[in-house]
XYZ file of C-alpha atoms in Angstrom:
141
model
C 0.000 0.000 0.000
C 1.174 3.400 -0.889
C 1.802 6.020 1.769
C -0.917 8.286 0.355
C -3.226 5.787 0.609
C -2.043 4.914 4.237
C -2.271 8.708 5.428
C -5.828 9.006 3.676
C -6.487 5.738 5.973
C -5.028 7.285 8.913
C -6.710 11.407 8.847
C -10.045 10.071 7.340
C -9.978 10.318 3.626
C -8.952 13.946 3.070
C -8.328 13.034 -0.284
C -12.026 12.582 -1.091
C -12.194 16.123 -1.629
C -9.423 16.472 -3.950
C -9.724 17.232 -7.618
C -8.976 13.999 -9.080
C -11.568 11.553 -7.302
C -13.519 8.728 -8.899
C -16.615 7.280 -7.728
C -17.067 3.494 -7.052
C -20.750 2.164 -6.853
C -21.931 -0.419 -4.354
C -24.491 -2.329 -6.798
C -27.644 -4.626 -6.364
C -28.324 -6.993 -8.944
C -32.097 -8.225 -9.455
C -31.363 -11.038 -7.982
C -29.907 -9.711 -4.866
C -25.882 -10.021 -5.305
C -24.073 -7.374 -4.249
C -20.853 -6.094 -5.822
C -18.847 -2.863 -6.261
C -18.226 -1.049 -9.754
C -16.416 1.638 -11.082
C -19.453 2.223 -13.792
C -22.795 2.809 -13.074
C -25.182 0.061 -11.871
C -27.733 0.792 -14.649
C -25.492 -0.126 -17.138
C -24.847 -3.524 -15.534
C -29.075 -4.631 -14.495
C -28.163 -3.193 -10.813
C -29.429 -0.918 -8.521
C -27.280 1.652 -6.838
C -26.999 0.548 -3.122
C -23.926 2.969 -2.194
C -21.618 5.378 -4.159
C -18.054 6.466 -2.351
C -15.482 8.802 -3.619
C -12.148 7.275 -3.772
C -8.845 8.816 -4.701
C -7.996 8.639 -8.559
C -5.792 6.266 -9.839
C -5.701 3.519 -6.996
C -6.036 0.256 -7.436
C -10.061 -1.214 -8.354
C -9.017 -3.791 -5.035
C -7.843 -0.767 -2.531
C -10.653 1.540 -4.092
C -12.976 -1.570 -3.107
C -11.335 -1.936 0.212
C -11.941 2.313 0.914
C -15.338 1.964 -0.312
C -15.553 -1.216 2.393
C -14.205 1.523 5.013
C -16.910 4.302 4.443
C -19.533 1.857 4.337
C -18.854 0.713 7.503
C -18.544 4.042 8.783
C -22.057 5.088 7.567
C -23.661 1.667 9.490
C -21.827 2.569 12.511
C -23.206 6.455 12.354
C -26.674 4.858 11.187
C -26.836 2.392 14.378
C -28.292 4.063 17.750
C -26.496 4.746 20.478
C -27.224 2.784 23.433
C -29.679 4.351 25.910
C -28.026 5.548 28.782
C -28.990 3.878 32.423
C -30.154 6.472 35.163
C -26.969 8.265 36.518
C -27.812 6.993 40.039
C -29.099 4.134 41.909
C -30.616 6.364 44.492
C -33.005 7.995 41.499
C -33.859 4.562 40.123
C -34.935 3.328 43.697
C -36.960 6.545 44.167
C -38.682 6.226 41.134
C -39.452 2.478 41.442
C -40.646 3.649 44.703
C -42.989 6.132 43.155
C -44.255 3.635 41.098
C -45.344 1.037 43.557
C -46.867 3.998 45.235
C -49.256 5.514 42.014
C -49.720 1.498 41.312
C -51.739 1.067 44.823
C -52.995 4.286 44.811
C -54.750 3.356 41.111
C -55.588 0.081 42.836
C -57.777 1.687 45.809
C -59.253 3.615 43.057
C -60.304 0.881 41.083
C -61.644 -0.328 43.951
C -63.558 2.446 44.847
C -64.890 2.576 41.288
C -66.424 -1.052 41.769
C -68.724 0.005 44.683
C -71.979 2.169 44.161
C -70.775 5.938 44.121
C -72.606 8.756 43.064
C -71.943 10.067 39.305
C -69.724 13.008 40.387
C -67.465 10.556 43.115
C -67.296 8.273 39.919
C -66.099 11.253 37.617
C -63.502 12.372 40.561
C -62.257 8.615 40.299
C -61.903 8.520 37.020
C -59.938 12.147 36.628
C -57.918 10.717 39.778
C -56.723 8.082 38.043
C -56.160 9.622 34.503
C -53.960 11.673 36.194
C -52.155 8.552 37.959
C -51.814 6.901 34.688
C -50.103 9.745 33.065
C -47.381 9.842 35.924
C -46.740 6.274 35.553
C -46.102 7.186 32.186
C -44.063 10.137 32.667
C -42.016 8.221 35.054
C -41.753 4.947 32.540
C -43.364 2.761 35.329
């Protein structure tokens, strides 16, 4: 491998900006191969999957193995990060306890829902427990 190629390898690819670039497609076939070209996949029955700008006048095998590079790149920038876990155990343990707390409350009210009540206690138990619901939500119980 050239040292150009090796200090493109190294800093990123600068030389993807440079003048003399050429373009190397990632192709589809209709039958689902995949393969890289240095023409366009139209003109071989393929669908464009990819296209990478490579420096001019490498090797097709170290273009190929660039192109490789930057499509790994993109599925590594494509793939989500991991979520986070709460910064503390103490905040997880107060919100679990939170939790267990809304869940009995919205279990008393349940109860109280199944006994005769008057239309406007019903109504109150019924807000009352919207508005437990939504804080089990907002706290991902």
């Amino acid at each position: 491998m050239n040292s150009a190629l090796k200090w493109a390898l190294v800093l990123g690819l600068p030389l993807l900006g440079s003048a003399n670039a050429d373009t190397l497609y990632l192709c589809q076939s209709y039958g689902g191969g995949q393969f890289w070209s240095s023409a366009n996949c139209h003109n071989q029955s393929a669908t464009v999957k990819r296209m990478v700008t490579v420096p001019d006048g490498l090797p097709f095998d170290q273009q190929v193995q660039l192109g490789e590079q930057q499509r790994a790149e993109g599925r590594r920038l494509a793939t989500p990060a991991a979520r986070q876990p709460n910064a503390s155990n103490e905040q997880t343990s107060v919100t679990s306890g939170q939790c267990a707390t809304i869940t009995d409350r919205i279990r008393a009210l349940d109860g109280m829902a199944r006994q005769p009540q008057s239309m406007q206690m019903q109504d109150w138990i019924r807000r009352e427990r919207k508005q437990l619901t939504d804080a089990q939500f907002r706290l991902h119980c």
